[in-house]
């Protein structure tokens, strides 16, 4: 089995492709996750009594971009990803508590504060970018490219261009 | 209700596959952007090739219908680049972040917090983006097959062959 470890990403990827086809055939749903984040945060602000309903965003697409859409297929899909990953990591004993990503800590040291700065700035860029582009690596990358959308090919290339540029900036060349 | 159950089951299976392929890890995501470890690219491209064959079969059989996401050069180029810059900073995409949390990498709470704040920032920027960025090169829901004026199966074939060559390259160079 060990000698076939290299096949794992292909086998899992192929099964994920079949899962996408089954999901489209049975439930009529393509994979996507990023819209759940603005929905979740607007649901949270609403829950604590912050009224943002004057924003045009709340009326866009019949309100479906906000927490008003909950509970929907995508929310359960996202919860399911966490559940599936948890069960799978327990079953294969790969569950591991980690205070910082090892690669990051090797480059930047055990600096939680800096990690939080990277995370918040990066998280904002990721979500504004994903929602602007109209999807993330699951929505545009997997679902959109499978539909052969020009928009999705373009978005996926831009995701990697931006990523390679920033990774080079953070880590320098390949050798480091 | 049925839709929600389908969502949950699909998510559980997808999450288990992501975890098994190890693509939930910061090291695999940033590793791809550092051009050191192409695990996530292998996973994604295989999913895309299998997925596209399946969904276009369903479409040709008349069982489902779909249109690609609308093309706006402004939105996809600017949004895509912003996403990429942030992606390398946090080392996770929206879907994998929740899965990473579930396999114990609890430092991902900070990126998740950042993405939630980003969702709110987007809500405020939304009118500006719609007005100024969406109209840049807006072509609607156009597919690669439409653009080239060829049958979609030729595009899928080219995609599969291209992926095959990439995979061979990755395996040869231990990426």
Tab-separated table of C-alpha atoms in Angstrom:
chain	number	residue	atom	x	y	z
A	1	UNK	CA	0.000	0.000	0.000
A	2	UNK	CA	2.854	2.373	0.886
A	3	UNK	CA	4.364	2.159	-2.561
A	4	UNK	CA	1.038	3.384	-3.953
A	5	UNK	CA	0.909	6.470	-1.719
A	6	UNK	CA	1.576	8.661	-4.767
A	7	UNK	CA	-1.786	7.598	-6.244
A	8	UNK	CA	-3.798	8.874	-3.301
A	9	UNK	CA	-4.467	12.450	-4.483
A	10	UNK	CA	-5.567	11.084	-7.873
A	11	UNK	CA	-7.847	8.410	-6.390
A	12	UNK	CA	-9.418	10.806	-3.879
A	13	UNK	CA	-9.713	13.476	-6.582
A	14	UNK	CA	-11.389	11.023	-8.955
A	15	UNK	CA	-13.854	9.966	-6.261
A	16	UNK	CA	-14.537	13.646	-5.515
A	17	UNK	CA	-15.295	14.076	-9.239
A	18	UNK	CA	-17.807	11.213	-9.099
A	19	UNK	CA	-19.291	12.769	-5.965
A	20	UNK	CA	-19.743	16.062	-7.820
A	21	UNK	CA	-21.528	14.256	-10.665
A	22	UNK	CA	-23.784	12.416	-8.190
A	23	UNK	CA	-24.563	15.670	-6.392
A	24	UNK	CA	-25.510	17.393	-9.648
A	25	UNK	CA	-27.599	14.398	-10.781
A	26	UNK	CA	-29.398	13.767	-7.480
A	27	UNK	CA	-29.609	17.127	-5.707
A	28	UNK	CA	-28.936	19.512	-8.604
A	29	UNK	CA	-26.135	21.113	-6.568
A	30	UNK	CA	-22.620	22.069	-7.646
A	31	UNK	CA	-19.913	22.355	-4.983
A	32	UNK	CA	-19.182	25.776	-3.541
A	33	UNK	CA	-18.334	27.107	-0.097
A	34	UNK	CA	-17.395	30.788	-0.077
A	35	UNK	CA	-20.898	32.334	-0.062
A	36	UNK	CA	-21.441	30.710	3.337
A	37	UNK	CA	-18.935	33.152	4.895
A	38	UNK	CA	-20.800	36.416	4.111
A	39	UNK	CA	-24.032	34.573	4.976
A	40	UNK	CA	-22.597	33.479	8.313
A	41	UNK	CA	-21.224	36.904	9.250
A	42	UNK	CA	-24.450	38.715	8.319
A	43	UNK	CA	-26.385	36.095	10.278
A	44	UNK	CA	-24.071	36.763	13.258
A	45	UNK	CA	-24.373	40.565	13.066
A	46	UNK	CA	-28.126	40.167	12.771
A	47	UNK	CA	-28.208	37.817	15.782
A	48	UNK	CA	-26.392	40.320	18.009
A	49	UNK	CA	-28.738	43.093	16.920
A	50	UNK	CA	-26.567	45.021	14.456
A	51	UNK	CA	-28.892	46.177	11.702
A	52	UNK	CA	-27.103	46.367	8.357
A	53	UNK	CA	-30.192	45.866	6.223
A	54	UNK	CA	-29.755	49.324	4.645
A	55	UNK	CA	-26.799	47.923	2.662
A	56	UNK	CA	-27.592	47.125	-0.973
A	57	UNK	CA	-25.899	43.774	-0.388
A	58	UNK	CA	-28.898	42.640	1.675
A	59	UNK	CA	-31.264	43.086	-1.261
A	60	UNK	CA	-28.935	41.567	-3.862
A	61	UNK	CA	-30.097	38.280	-5.441
A	62	UNK	CA	-33.316	38.442	-3.424
A	63	UNK	CA	-31.375	38.474	-0.140
A	64	UNK	CA	-29.838	35.072	-0.852
A	65	UNK	CA	-26.286	36.341	-0.213
A	66	UNK	CA	-27.001	36.956	3.468
A	67	UNK	CA	-27.884	34.888	6.512
A	68	UNK	CA	-31.534	35.025	5.404
A	69	UNK	CA	-30.699	32.102	3.098
A	70	UNK	CA	-29.902	29.806	6.061
A	71	UNK	CA	-30.280	26.901	6.365
A	72	UNK	CA	-29.392	25.994	2.803
A	73	UNK	CA	-27.607	23.192	0.931
A	74	UNK	CA	-24.236	24.937	1.043
A	75	UNK	CA	-24.288	25.521	4.816
A	76	UNK	CA	-24.904	21.818	5.404
A	77	UNK	CA	-22.238	20.974	2.804
A	78	UNK	CA	-19.695	23.084	4.710
A	79	UNK	CA	-20.686	21.556	8.067
A	80	UNK	CA	-20.417	18.152	6.406
A	81	UNK	CA	-16.845	18.878	5.217
A	82	UNK	CA	-15.816	19.491	8.823
A	83	UNK	CA	-17.635	16.374	10.031
A	84	UNK	CA	-16.185	14.186	7.288
A	85	UNK	CA	-12.661	15.504	7.859
A	86	UNK	CA	-12.998	14.912	11.590
A	87	UNK	CA	-14.224	11.325	11.219
A	88	UNK	CA	-11.600	10.564	8.576
A	89	UNK	CA	-8.759	12.006	10.686
A	90	UNK	CA	-9.874	10.024	13.738
A	91	UNK	CA	-10.251	6.821	11.734
A	92	UNK	CA	-6.741	7.085	10.280
A	93	UNK	CA	-5.154	8.592	13.432
A	94	UNK	CA	-4.083	11.716	11.542
A	95	UNK	CA	-5.977	14.096	13.828
A	96	UNK	CA	-3.361	16.399	15.280
A	97	UNK	CA	-3.602	19.496	17.440
A	98	UNK	CA	-1.357	22.189	15.995
A	99	UNK	CA	-0.810	25.681	17.457
A	100	UNK	CA	0.833	27.020	14.253
A	101	UNK	CA	1.374	25.579	10.761
A	102	UNK	CA	4.841	23.919	10.922
A	103	UNK	CA	6.010	25.394	7.596
A	104	UNK	CA	4.925	28.865	8.649
A	105	UNK	CA	6.550	28.543	12.088
A	106	UNK	CA	9.805	27.384	10.493
A	107	UNK	CA	9.931	30.556	8.406
A	108	UNK	CA	8.493	33.130	10.837
A	109	UNK	CA	9.075	31.552	14.259
A	110	UNK	CA	6.549	30.867	17.009
A	111	UNK	CA	4.937	34.265	16.660
A	112	UNK	CA	1.221	33.907	17.196
A	113	UNK	CA	0.669	37.661	16.875
A	114	UNK	CA	2.240	37.769	13.419
A	115	UNK	CA	0.244	34.696	12.396
A	116	UNK	CA	-2.953	36.478	13.447
A	117	UNK	CA	-1.948	39.549	11.397
A	118	UNK	CA	-1.263	37.362	8.329
A	119	UNK	CA	-4.515	35.476	8.904
A	120	UNK	CA	-6.782	38.476	9.247
A	121	UNK	CA	-5.293	40.396	6.307
A	122	UNK	CA	-5.169	37.222	4.210
A	123	UNK	CA	-8.657	36.151	5.231
A	124	UNK	CA	-10.110	39.499	4.201
A	125	UNK	CA	-8.298	39.348	0.836
A	126	UNK	CA	-9.478	35.761	0.294
A	127	UNK	CA	-13.110	36.455	0.988
A	128	UNK	CA	-13.364	39.796	-0.835
A	129	UNK	CA	-11.505	38.197	-3.756
A	130	UNK	CA	-13.610	35.030	-3.813
A	131	UNK	CA	-16.914	36.858	-3.684
A	132	UNK	CA	-15.735	39.395	-6.247
A	133	UNK	CA	-14.524	36.683	-8.635
A	134	UNK	CA	-17.744	34.751	-8.045
A	135	UNK	CA	-16.264	31.671	-6.381
A	136	UNK	CA	-13.357	29.988	-4.626
A	137	UNK	CA	-11.286	26.920	-5.587
A	138	UNK	CA	-14.354	24.711	-5.025
A	139	UNK	CA	-16.969	26.912	-6.687
A	140	UNK	CA	-14.883	28.281	-9.560
A	141	UNK	CA	-12.018	25.808	-9.451
A	142	UNK	CA	-13.824	22.486	-9.293
A	143	UNK	CA	-17.451	23.202	-10.226
A	144	UNK	CA	-16.884	26.086	-12.616
A	145	UNK	CA	-13.989	24.602	-14.568
A	146	UNK	CA	-15.926	21.301	-14.836
A	147	UNK	CA	-18.640	23.355	-16.569
A	148	UNK	CA	-15.878	24.717	-18.819
A	149	UNK	CA	-16.688	28.320	-17.927
A	150	UNK	CA	-14.192	30.836	-19.301
A	151	UNK	CA	-14.746	32.831	-16.097
A	152	UNK	CA	-13.701	29.849	-13.974
A	153	UNK	CA	-10.551	29.023	-15.983
A	154	UNK	CA	-9.563	32.678	-15.705
A	155	UNK	CA	-10.326	32.855	-11.969
A	156	UNK	CA	-8.405	29.644	-11.258
A	157	UNK	CA	-5.333	30.915	-13.125
A	158	UNK	CA	-5.538	34.212	-11.209
A	159	UNK	CA	-5.865	32.360	-7.862
A	160	UNK	CA	-2.591	30.571	-8.538
A	161	UNK	CA	-0.818	33.621	-9.998
A	162	UNK	CA	-1.681	35.667	-6.907
A	163	UNK	CA	-0.757	32.746	-4.668
A	164	UNK	CA	2.593	32.053	-6.326
A	165	UNK	CA	3.474	35.748	-6.192
A	166	UNK	CA	2.644	36.070	-2.485
A	167	UNK	CA	4.291	32.738	-1.586
A	168	UNK	CA	7.480	33.934	-3.269
A	169	UNK	CA	7.261	37.213	-1.370
A	170	UNK	CA	6.769	35.387	1.962
A	171	UNK	CA	9.184	32.497	1.474
A	172	UNK	CA	11.590	33.647	-1.203
A	173	UNK	CA	12.760	31.262	-3.915
A	174	UNK	CA	12.314	27.482	-3.959
A	175	UNK	CA	15.531	26.602	-2.162
A	176	UNK	CA	14.805	28.310	1.173
B	1	UNK	CA	-35.279	19.277	4.084
B	2	UNK	CA	-34.132	16.615	1.608
B	3	UNK	CA	-31.844	19.234	0.054
B	4	UNK	CA	-30.239	19.846	3.439
B	5	UNK	CA	-29.668	16.132	4.021
B	6	UNK	CA	-28.074	15.821	0.566
B	7	UNK	CA	-25.844	18.784	1.430
B	8	UNK	CA	-24.718	17.193	4.686
B	9	UNK	CA	-24.024	13.757	3.181
B	10	UNK	CA	-22.163	15.239	0.198
B	11	UNK	CA	-20.134	17.411	2.566
B	12	UNK	CA	-19.184	14.486	4.815
B	13	UNK	CA	-17.968	12.436	1.851
B	14	UNK	CA	-16.125	15.406	0.324
B	15	UNK	CA	-14.537	16.272	3.670
B	16	UNK	CA	-13.327	12.690	4.131
B	17	UNK	CA	-11.812	12.680	0.623
B	18	UNK	CA	-10.076	16.037	1.211
B	19	UNK	CA	-8.694	14.728	4.496
B	20	UNK	CA	-7.498	11.439	3.003
B	21	UNK	CA	-5.751	13.257	0.142
B	22	UNK	CA	-4.072	15.529	2.745
B	23	UNK	CA	-5.125	18.642	0.832
B	24	UNK	CA	-6.456	20.264	4.018
B	25	UNK	CA	-2.918	21.028	5.185
B	26	UNK	CA	-1.284	24.468	5.142
B	27	UNK	CA	1.892	22.730	3.916
B	28	UNK	CA	0.113	21.256	0.877
B	29	UNK	CA	-1.646	24.482	-0.089
B	30	UNK	CA	1.324	26.809	0.323
B	31	UNK	CA	3.535	23.977	-0.970
B	32	UNK	CA	1.694	24.187	-4.294
B	33	UNK	CA	2.111	27.962	-4.416
B	34	UNK	CA	5.825	27.529	-3.679
B	35	UNK	CA	5.886	25.015	-6.561
B	36	UNK	CA	7.240	22.333	-4.224
B	37	UNK	CA	4.318	19.961	-3.730
B	38	UNK	CA	1.543	19.644	-6.286
B	39	UNK	CA	-0.805	17.431	-4.225
B	40	UNK	CA	-3.673	19.925	-4.327
B	41	UNK	CA	-3.274	20.431	-8.072
B	42	UNK	CA	-3.381	16.657	-8.652
B	43	UNK	CA	-6.523	16.378	-6.549
B	44	UNK	CA	-8.250	19.360	-8.160
B	45	UNK	CA	-7.440	18.482	-11.760
B	46	UNK	CA	-8.536	14.857	-11.328
B	47	UNK	CA	-11.808	16.042	-9.797
B	48	UNK	CA	-12.300	18.479	-12.677
B	49	UNK	CA	-11.611	15.915	-15.430
B	50	UNK	CA	-13.882	13.238	-13.916
B	51	UNK	CA	-16.488	15.856	-12.979
B	52	UNK	CA	-16.612	17.462	-16.408
B	53	UNK	CA	-17.005	14.097	-18.193
B	54	UNK	CA	-19.862	13.184	-15.849
B	55	UNK	CA	-21.792	16.425	-15.864
B	56	UNK	CA	-21.533	16.868	-19.647
B	57	UNK	CA	-22.758	13.285	-20.110
B	58	UNK	CA	-25.752	14.166	-17.919
B	59	UNK	CA	-26.258	17.379	-19.889
B	60	UNK	CA	-26.091	15.620	-23.277
B	61	UNK	CA	-28.609	13.061	-22.021
B	62	UNK	CA	-30.902	15.966	-21.134
B	63	UNK	CA	-30.913	15.071	-17.435
B	64	UNK	CA	-29.500	18.342	-16.134
B	65	UNK	CA	-28.961	21.851	-17.446
B	66	UNK	CA	-26.414	24.426	-16.374
B	67	UNK	CA	-24.654	27.534	-17.593
B	68	UNK	CA	-21.120	28.539	-16.652
B	69	UNK	CA	-20.636	31.397	-14.216
B	70	UNK	CA	-20.753	34.773	-15.986
B	71	UNK	CA	-17.460	36.145	-17.286
B	72	UNK	CA	-16.343	39.614	-16.253
B	73	UNK	CA	-12.656	40.236	-16.861
B	74	UNK	CA	-12.639	42.882	-14.111
B	75	UNK	CA	-14.211	40.651	-11.475
B	76	UNK	CA	-12.250	37.507	-12.225
B	77	UNK	CA	-8.866	39.140	-12.764
B	78	UNK	CA	-8.972	41.562	-9.825
B	79	UNK	CA	-10.969	39.263	-7.521
B	80	UNK	CA	-8.908	36.231	-8.495
B	81	UNK	CA	-5.610	38.009	-7.811
B	82	UNK	CA	-6.837	39.336	-4.451
B	83	UNK	CA	-7.932	35.827	-3.553
B	84	UNK	CA	-4.556	34.388	-4.522
B	85	UNK	CA	-2.587	36.921	-2.474
B	86	UNK	CA	-4.695	36.151	0.578
B	87	UNK	CA	-4.627	32.401	-0.093
B	88	UNK	CA	-0.825	32.285	0.266
B	89	UNK	CA	-1.012	34.404	3.437
B	90	UNK	CA	-3.482	32.138	5.217
B	91	UNK	CA	-2.655	28.829	3.529
B	92	UNK	CA	-6.272	27.743	3.252
B	93	UNK	CA	-9.224	28.313	0.969
B	94	UNK	CA	-12.751	28.739	2.350
B	95	UNK	CA	-13.744	25.080	1.989
B	96	UNK	CA	-10.553	23.545	3.325
B	97	UNK	CA	-10.400	25.855	6.355
B	98	UNK	CA	-13.316	24.151	8.124
B	99	UNK	CA	-11.917	20.717	7.313
B	100	UNK	CA	-8.493	21.716	8.668
B	101	UNK	CA	-10.090	22.869	11.911
B	102	UNK	CA	-11.823	19.495	12.182
B	103	UNK	CA	-8.553	17.574	11.842
B	104	UNK	CA	-7.101	19.511	14.767
B	105	UNK	CA	-5.220	22.357	13.078
B	106	UNK	CA	-6.853	24.868	15.388
B	107	UNK	CA	-4.609	27.760	14.290
B	108	UNK	CA	-6.998	27.973	11.322
B	109	UNK	CA	-9.487	29.817	13.557
B	110	UNK	CA	-7.571	33.009	12.715
B	111	UNK	CA	-7.937	32.636	8.943
B	112	UNK	CA	-11.605	31.710	9.460
B	113	UNK	CA	-12.050	34.877	11.522
B	114	UNK	CA	-10.321	36.869	8.774
B	115	UNK	CA	-12.615	35.388	6.123
B	116	UNK	CA	-15.705	36.222	8.186
B	117	UNK	CA	-14.500	39.828	8.488
B	118	UNK	CA	-13.844	39.685	4.732
B	119	UNK	CA	-17.452	38.659	4.167
B	120	UNK	CA	-18.558	41.789	5.974
B	121	UNK	CA	-16.055	43.985	4.105
B	122	UNK	CA	-17.426	42.575	0.853
B	123	UNK	CA	-20.976	43.474	1.883
B	124	UNK	CA	-19.881	47.107	2.230
B	125	UNK	CA	-17.855	47.109	-1.015
B	126	UNK	CA	-20.623	45.351	-2.982
B	127	UNK	CA	-22.250	48.429	-4.635
B	128	UNK	CA	-18.864	49.820	-5.705
B	129	UNK	CA	-17.801	46.465	-7.159
B	130	UNK	CA	-21.080	46.051	-9.037
B	131	UNK	CA	-20.921	49.536	-10.460
B	132	UNK	CA	-17.248	49.906	-11.351
B	133	UNK	CA	-15.623	46.479	-11.669
B	134	UNK	CA	-18.333	44.147	-13.018
B	135	UNK	CA	-18.790	46.134	-16.274
B	136	UNK	CA	-15.105	45.676	-17.210
B	137	UNK	CA	-15.109	43.100	-20.000
B	138	UNK	CA	-18.508	41.640	-19.176
B	139	UNK	CA	-19.300	38.720	-21.516
B	140	UNK	CA	-21.958	36.776	-19.599
B	141	UNK	CA	-22.034	32.988	-19.068
B	142	UNK	CA	-19.681	31.867	-21.823
B	143	UNK	CA	-17.921	28.492	-21.955
B	144	UNK	CA	-14.559	27.662	-23.503
B	145	UNK	CA	-16.400	25.563	-26.110
B	146	UNK	CA	-18.598	28.575	-27.058
B	147	UNK	CA	-15.588	30.842	-27.230
B	148	UNK	CA	-13.642	28.517	-29.534
B	149	UNK	CA	-16.756	27.461	-31.459
B	150	UNK	CA	-16.033	23.745	-30.970
B	151	UNK	CA	-17.856	20.818	-29.373
B	152	UNK	CA	-17.465	20.623	-25.577
B	153	UNK	CA	-16.061	17.065	-25.810
B	154	UNK	CA	-12.976	18.391	-27.640
B	155	UNK	CA	-12.380	20.800	-24.751
B	156	UNK	CA	-12.795	18.011	-22.195
B	157	UNK	CA	-10.435	15.783	-24.174
B	158	UNK	CA	-7.838	18.572	-24.315
B	159	UNK	CA	-8.265	19.152	-20.580
B	160	UNK	CA	-7.769	15.441	-19.825
B	161	UNK	CA	-4.705	15.147	-22.067
B	162	UNK	CA	-3.226	18.347	-20.622
B	163	UNK	CA	-3.816	17.091	-17.081
B	164	UNK	CA	-2.183	13.777	-17.997
B	165	UNK	CA	0.988	15.502	-19.230
B	166	UNK	CA	1.081	17.680	-16.102
B	167	UNK	CA	0.684	14.631	-13.860
B	168	UNK	CA	3.515	12.850	-15.668
B	169	UNK	CA	5.687	15.918	-15.189
B	170	UNK	CA	4.816	16.132	-11.471
B	171	UNK	CA	5.553	12.455	-10.839
B	172	UNK	CA	8.813	12.576	-12.797
B	173	UNK	CA	10.044	15.502	-10.729
B	174	UNK	CA	8.624	14.294	-7.424
B	175	UNK	CA	6.399	17.331	-7.007
